[in-house]
Amino acid sequence: MASSRINHVTAYEKEKWIDFSMSSADALAAWRISGIKGPVFEQWYFDSVADDGKSGIVFILARDASYAVLGQGHLRVQLDVTFSDGTHFNHVDWMAEAVTEDASSS
């Protein structure tokens, strides 16, 4: 059994450029989680809407070097909630570090 790959990055850390394979035979997961590389970004978007359509939630995790201009680093988490009474809650935060584990080859 092979060991998993672990990637640890801090909020302002970037890694070297990578070659991007255009082959459908290559797995995508490995290059996506290997770190923040120049213009490459990663965003995980989760949402849910109530059956009646009056409320919902969106949760976003992002690693994007273009966020550096905002002065908070590259690692962003966002929560948006719409309540059934029409009120809305939004919160954005910036993480100091991110650790990603790829166990797909295990």
CSV table of N, CA and C in Angstrom, one decimal:
chain,number,residue,atom,x,y,z
A,1,MET,N,0.8,-1.2,0.0
A,1,MET,CA,0.0,0.0,0.0
A,1,MET,C,0.9,1.2,0.0
A,2,ALA,N,0.7,2.1,-0.9
A,2,ALA,CA,1.5,3.4,-1.0
A,2,ALA,C,1.0,4.4,0.0
A,3,SER,N,1.9,5.3,0.4
A,3,SER,CA,1.5,6.3,1.3
A,3,SER,C,0.8,7.5,0.6
A,4,SER,N,0.0,8.2,1.3
A,4,SER,CA,-0.7,9.4,0.7
A,4,SER,C,0.3,10.6,0.6
A,5,ARG,N,-0.1,11.5,-0.3
A,5,ARG,CA,0.7,12.7,-0.4
A,5,ARG,C,0.0,13.8,0.4
A,6,ILE,N,0.8,14.6,1.1
A,6,ILE,CA,0.3,15.6,2.0
A,6,ILE,C,1.0,16.9,1.5
A,7,ASN,N,0.1,17.9,1.3
A,7,ASN,CA,0.6,19.3,0.9
A,7,ASN,C,0.2,20.3,1.9
A,8,HIS,N,1.2,21.0,2.4
A,8,HIS,CA,1.0,22.0,3.4
A,8,HIS,C,1.4,23.4,2.9
A,9,VAL,N,0.5,24.4,2.8
A,9,VAL,CA,0.9,25.7,2.3
A,9,VAL,C,0.4,26.7,3.4
A,10,THR,N,1.2,27.8,3.4
A,10,THR,CA,0.8,28.9,4.3
A,10,THR,C,0.1,30.0,3.4
A,11,ALA,N,-0.5,31.0,4.1
A,11,ALA,CA,-1.4,31.9,3.4
A,11,ALA,C,-0.7,32.7,2.3
A,12,TYR,N,0.6,32.9,2.3
A,12,TYR,CA,1.3,33.7,1.3
A,12,TYR,C,2.2,32.9,0.4
A,13,GLU,N,2.2,31.6,0.6
A,13,GLU,CA,3.2,30.8,-0.1
A,13,GLU,C,2.7,30.4,-1.5
A,14,LYS,N,3.6,30.4,-2.5
A,14,LYS,CA,3.3,29.9,-3.8
A,14,LYS,C,4.4,28.9,-4.2
A,15,GLU,N,4.0,28.0,-5.0
A,15,GLU,CA,4.9,27.0,-5.5
A,15,GLU,C,5.3,27.2,-6.9
A,16,LYS,N,6.3,26.5,-7.4
A,16,LYS,CA,6.8,26.7,-8.8
A,16,LYS,C,5.7,26.3,-9.8
A,17,TRP,N,5.9,26.8,-11.0
A,17,TRP,CA,5.0,26.5,-12.1
A,17,TRP,C,5.0,25.0,-12.3
A,18,ILE,N,3.9,24.5,-12.8
A,18,ILE,CA,3.8,23.1,-13.2
A,18,ILE,C,3.4,22.9,-14.6
A,19,ASP,N,3.7,21.8,-15.2
A,19,ASP,CA,3.2,21.4,-16.5
A,19,ASP,C,1.8,20.9,-16.3
A,20,PHE,N,0.9,21.3,-17.2
A,20,PHE,CA,-0.5,20.9,-17.2
A,20,PHE,C,-0.7,19.9,-18.3
A,21,SER,N,-1.1,18.7,-18.0
A,21,SER,CA,-1.3,17.7,-19.0
A,21,SER,C,-2.7,17.9,-19.7
A,22,MET,N,-2.7,17.8,-21.0
A,22,MET,CA,-4.0,17.9,-21.7
A,22,MET,C,-4.5,16.5,-22.0
A,23,SER,N,-3.9,15.5,-21.5
A,23,SER,CA,-4.3,14.1,-21.8
A,23,SER,C,-5.4,13.7,-20.8
A,24,SER,N,-6.4,13.1,-21.4
A,24,SER,CA,-7.5,12.6,-20.6
A,24,SER,C,-7.1,11.3,-19.8
A,25,ALA,N,-6.0,10.8,-20.1
A,25,ALA,CA,-5.5,9.6,-19.4
A,25,ALA,C,-4.8,10.0,-18.0
A,26,ASP,N,-4.5,11.3,-17.9
A,26,ASP,CA,-3.9,11.7,-16.6
A,26,ASP,C,-4.9,12.1,-15.6
A,27,ALA,N,-4.7,11.7,-14.3
A,27,ALA,CA,-5.6,12.1,-13.3
A,27,ALA,C,-5.5,13.6,-13.0
A,28,LEU,N,-6.6,14.3,-12.7
A,28,LEU,CA,-6.6,15.7,-12.4
A,28,LEU,C,-6.3,16.0,-11.0
A,29,ALA,N,-6.6,15.2,-10.1
A,29,ALA,CA,-6.5,15.5,-8.6
A,29,ALA,C,-5.1,15.8,-8.2
A,30,ALA,N,-4.1,15.2,-8.8
A,30,ALA,CA,-2.7,15.4,-8.3
A,30,ALA,C,-2.2,16.8,-8.6
A,31,TRP,N,-2.5,17.4,-9.7
A,31,TRP,CA,-2.0,18.8,-10.0
A,31,TRP,C,-2.8,19.8,-9.3
A,32,ARG,N,-4.1,19.5,-9.0
A,32,ARG,CA,-4.9,20.5,-8.3
A,32,ARG,C,-4.5,20.7,-6.9
A,33,ILE,N,-4.2,19.6,-6.2
A,33,ILE,CA,-3.9,19.8,-4.8
A,33,ILE,C,-2.4,19.9,-4.5
A,34,SER,N,-1.6,20.1,-5.5
A,34,SER,CA,-0.2,20.1,-5.2
A,34,SER,C,0.3,21.5,-4.7
A,35,GLY,N,-0.5,22.5,-4.7
A,35,GLY,CA,-0.1,23.8,-4.1
A,35,GLY,C,-0.6,24.9,-5.0
A,36,ILE,N,-0.4,26.1,-4.6
A,36,ILE,CA,-0.8,27.3,-5.3
A,36,ILE,C,0.3,27.7,-6.3
A,37,LYS,N,-0.1,27.7,-7.6
A,37,LYS,CA,0.9,27.8,-8.6
A,37,LYS,C,0.5,28.9,-9.6
A,38,GLY,N,1.1,30.1,-9.4
A,38,GLY,CA,0.8,31.2,-10.4
A,38,GLY,C,-0.7,31.4,-10.6
A,39,PRO,N,-1.1,31.4,-11.8
A,39,PRO,CA,-2.5,31.7,-12.1
A,39,PRO,C,-3.5,30.5,-11.8
A,40,VAL,N,-3.0,29.4,-11.4
A,40,VAL,CA,-3.8,28.2,-11.1
A,40,VAL,C,-4.6,28.5,-9.8
A,41,PHE,N,-5.9,28.1,-9.8
A,41,PHE,CA,-6.6,28.3,-8.6
A,41,PHE,C,-7.4,27.0,-8.3
A,42,GLU,N,-7.9,26.9,-7.1
A,42,GLU,CA,-8.8,25.8,-6.7
A,42,GLU,C,-10.0,26.4,-5.9
A,43,GLN,N,-11.2,26.0,-6.3
A,43,GLN,CA,-12.3,26.4,-5.5
A,43,GLN,C,-13.3,25.3,-5.3
A,44,TRP,N,-13.7,25.1,-4.1
A,44,TRP,CA,-14.7,24.1,-3.7
A,44,TRP,C,-16.0,24.8,-3.3
A,45,TYR,N,-17.1,24.6,-4.0
A,45,TYR,CA,-18.3,25.3,-3.8
A,45,TYR,C,-19.4,24.3,-3.4
A,46,PHE,N,-20.0,24.5,-2.3
A,46,PHE,CA,-21.1,23.6,-1.8
A,46,PHE,C,-22.3,24.5,-1.6
A,47,ASP,N,-23.5,24.0,-2.1
A,47,ASP,CA,-24.7,24.8,-1.8
A,47,ASP,C,-25.9,23.9,-1.6
A,48,SER,N,-26.9,24.4,-1.0
A,48,SER,CA,-28.1,23.7,-0.7
A,48,SER,C,-29.3,24.7,-0.6
A,49,VAL,N,-30.4,24.3,-1.1
A,49,VAL,CA,-31.6,25.2,-1.1
A,49,VAL,C,-32.7,24.4,-0.5
A,50,ALA,N,-33.5,25.0,0.4
A,50,ALA,CA,-34.6,24.3,1.0
A,50,ALA,C,-35.7,23.9,0.0
A,51,ASP,N,-36.5,22.9,0.3
A,51,ASP,CA,-37.5,22.5,-0.6
A,51,ASP,C,-38.4,23.6,-1.0
A,52,ASP,N,-38.8,24.5,-0.1
A,52,ASP,CA,-39.7,25.6,-0.5
A,52,ASP,C,-39.0,26.7,-1.3
A,53,GLY,N,-37.6,26.7,-1.4
A,53,GLY,CA,-36.9,27.7,-2.1
A,53,GLY,C,-36.7,29.0,-1.4
A,54,LYS,N,-37.1,29.1,-0.2
A,54,LYS,CA,-37.0,30.3,0.6
A,54,LYS,C,-35.7,30.5,1.4
A,55,SER,N,-35.0,29.5,1.5
A,55,SER,CA,-33.7,29.6,2.3
A,55,SER,C,-32.7,28.7,1.6
A,56,GLY,N,-31.4,29.0,1.9
A,56,GLY,CA,-30.3,28.3,1.3
A,56,GLY,C,-29.0,28.6,1.9
A,57,ILE,N,-28.0,27.9,1.6
A,57,ILE,CA,-26.7,28.1,2.1
A,57,ILE,C,-25.6,27.8,1.0
A,58,VAL,N,-24.5,28.6,1.1
A,58,VAL,CA,-23.4,28.4,0.2
A,58,VAL,C,-22.1,28.4,1.0
A,59,PHE,N,-21.3,27.4,0.8
A,59,PHE,CA,-20.0,27.4,1.5
A,59,PHE,C,-18.9,27.2,0.5
A,60,ILE,N,-17.9,28.1,0.5
A,60,ILE,CA,-16.8,28.1,-0.5
A,60,ILE,C,-15.5,28.0,0.2
A,61,LEU,N,-14.6,27.1,-0.3
A,61,LEU,CA,-13.2,27.1,0.1
A,61,LEU,C,-12.4,27.4,-1.1
A,62,ALA,N,-11.4,28.3,-1.0
A,62,ALA,CA,-10.7,28.6,-2.2
A,62,ALA,C,-9.2,28.8,-1.9
A,63,ARG,N,-8.4,28.4,-2.9
A,63,ARG,CA,-6.9,28.7,-2.9
A,63,ARG,C,-6.6,29.4,-4.2
A,64,ASP,N,-6.3,30.6,-4.1
A,64,ASP,CA,-6.2,31.4,-5.4
A,64,ASP,C,-5.2,32.5,-5.2
A,65,ALA,N,-4.1,32.4,-5.9
A,65,ALA,CA,-3.0,33.4,-5.8
A,65,ALA,C,-3.4,34.8,-6.1
A,66,SER,N,-4.5,35.0,-6.9
A,66,SER,CA,-5.0,36.4,-7.2
A,66,SER,C,-5.5,37.1,-6.0
A,67,TYR,N,-5.8,36.4,-5.0
A,67,TYR,CA,-6.3,37.0,-3.7
A,67,TYR,C,-5.2,37.8,-3.0
A,68,ALA,N,-3.9,37.6,-3.4
A,68,ALA,CA,-2.8,38.3,-2.8
A,68,ALA,C,-3.0,39.8,-2.8
A,69,VAL,N,-3.6,40.4,-3.8
A,69,VAL,CA,-3.8,41.8,-3.9
A,69,VAL,C,-4.6,42.4,-2.8
A,70,LEU,N,-5.4,41.5,-2.1
A,70,LEU,CA,-6.3,41.9,-1.0
A,70,LEU,C,-5.6,42.0,0.3
A,71,GLY,N,-4.3,41.5,0.3
A,71,GLY,CA,-3.5,41.6,1.5
A,71,GLY,C,-3.7,40.5,2.6
A,72,GLN,N,-4.6,39.6,2.3
A,72,GLN,CA,-4.9,38.6,3.3
A,72,GLN,C,-4.4,37.2,3.0
A,73,GLY,N,-3.7,37.0,1.9
A,73,GLY,CA,-3.1,35.7,1.6
A,73,GLY,C,-4.0,35.0,0.5
A,74,HIS,N,-3.8,33.7,0.3
A,74,HIS,CA,-4.4,33.0,-0.8
A,74,HIS,C,-5.5,32.1,-0.4
A,75,LEU,N,-5.7,31.8,0.9
A,75,LEU,CA,-6.6,30.8,1.4
A,75,LEU,C,-7.9,31.5,2.0
A,76,ARG,N,-9.0,31.3,1.3
A,76,ARG,CA,-10.2,32.0,1.6
A,76,ARG,C,-11.4,31.0,1.9
A,77,VAL,N,-12.2,31.3,2.9
A,77,VAL,CA,-13.4,30.6,3.2
A,77,VAL,C,-14.5,31.5,3.3
A,78,GLN,N,-15.7,31.2,2.7
A,78,GLN,CA,-16.8,32.1,2.6
A,78,GLN,C,-18.1,31.3,2.9
A,79,LEU,N,-19.0,31.9,3.7
A,79,LEU,CA,-20.3,31.4,4.1
A,79,LEU,C,-21.3,32.4,3.8
A,80,ASP,N,-22.3,32.0,3.0
A,80,ASP,CA,-23.5,32.8,2.6
A,80,ASP,C,-24.7,32.0,3.0
A,81,VAL,N,-25.6,32.6,3.8
A,81,VAL,CA,-26.9,32.0,4.2
A,81,VAL,C,-28.0,32.9,3.9
A,82,THR,N,-29.1,32.4,3.3
A,82,THR,CA,-30.3,33.2,3.1
A,82,THR,C,-31.4,32.5,4.0
A,83,PHE,N,-32.0,33.2,4.9
A,83,PHE,CA,-33.0,32.6,5.8
A,83,PHE,C,-34.4,32.7,5.2
A,84,SER,N,-35.3,31.9,5.7
A,84,SER,CA,-36.6,31.9,5.1
A,84,SER,C,-37.4,33.2,5.2
A,85,ASP,N,-37.0,34.1,6.2
A,85,ASP,CA,-37.6,35.4,6.3
A,85,ASP,C,-37.0,36.4,5.4
A,86,GLY,N,-36.0,36.0,4.5
A,86,GLY,CA,-35.4,36.9,3.5
A,86,GLY,C,-34.2,37.6,4.0
A,87,THR,N,-33.8,37.4,5.3
A,87,THR,CA,-32.6,38.0,5.7
A,87,THR,C,-31.4,37.2,5.2
A,88,HIS,N,-30.2,37.9,5.2
A,88,HIS,CA,-29.1,37.3,4.6
A,88,HIS,C,-27.9,37.4,5.5
A,89,PHE,N,-27.0,36.4,5.6
A,89,PHE,CA,-25.8,36.4,6.4
A,89,PHE,C,-24.6,36.1,5.5
A,90,ASN,N,-23.6,36.8,5.5
A,90,ASN,CA,-22.4,36.6,4.7
A,90,ASN,C,-21.1,36.8,5.6
A,91,HIS,N,-20.2,35.8,5.5
A,91,HIS,CA,-19.0,35.9,6.3
A,91,HIS,C,-17.8,35.4,5.4
A,92,VAL,N,-16.7,36.2,5.3
A,92,VAL,CA,-15.5,35.8,4.6
A,92,VAL,C,-14.4,35.8,5.6
A,93,ASP,N,-13.5,34.8,5.5
A,93,ASP,CA,-12.4,34.7,6.4
A,93,ASP,C,-11.2,34.2,5.6
A,94,TRP,N,-10.0,34.5,6.1
A,94,TRP,CA,-8.8,34.1,5.5
A,94,TRP,C,-8.0,33.2,6.4
A,95,MET,N,-7.6,32.0,5.9
A,95,MET,CA,-6.9,31.0,6.7
A,95,MET,C,-5.4,31.3,6.7
A,96,ALA,N,-4.7,30.9,7.7
A,96,ALA,CA,-3.3,31.1,7.8
A,96,ALA,C,-2.5,29.9,7.1
A,97,GLU,N,-3.2,28.8,7.0
A,97,GLU,CA,-2.5,27.6,6.4
A,97,GLU,C,-3.6,26.7,5.9
A,98,ALA,N,-3.2,25.8,5.0
A,98,ALA,CA,-4.0,24.8,4.5
A,98,ALA,C,-3.2,23.5,4.3
A,99,VAL,N,-3.8,22.4,4.7
A,99,VAL,CA,-3.2,21.1,4.6
A,99,VAL,C,-4.1,20.2,3.8
A,100,THR,N,-3.6,19.6,2.7
A,100,THR,CA,-4.4,18.8,1.8
A,100,THR,C,-3.7,17.4,1.7
A,101,GLU,N,-4.5,16.4,1.8
A,101,GLU,CA,-4.0,15.0,1.7
A,101,GLU,C,-4.6,14.3,0.5
A,102,ASP,N,-3.8,13.7,-0.3
A,102,ASP,CA,-4.3,12.9,-1.5
A,102,ASP,C,-4.0,11.5,-1.2
A,103,ALA,N,-5.0,10.7,-0.8
A,103,ALA,CA,-4.8,9.3,-0.5
A,103,ALA,C,-5.3,8.4,-1.7
A,104,SER,N,-5.5,9.0,-2.9
A,104,SER,CA,-6.1,8.3,-4.0
A,104,SER,C,-5.2,7.2,-4.5
A,105,SER,N,-3.9,7.3,-4.2
A,105,SER,CA,-3.0,6.2,-4.6
A,105,SER,C,-2.7,5.2,-3.5
A,106,SER,N,-3.3,5.4,-2.4
A,106,SER,CA,-3.1,4.5,-1.3
A,106,SER,C,-3.9,3.2,-1.5
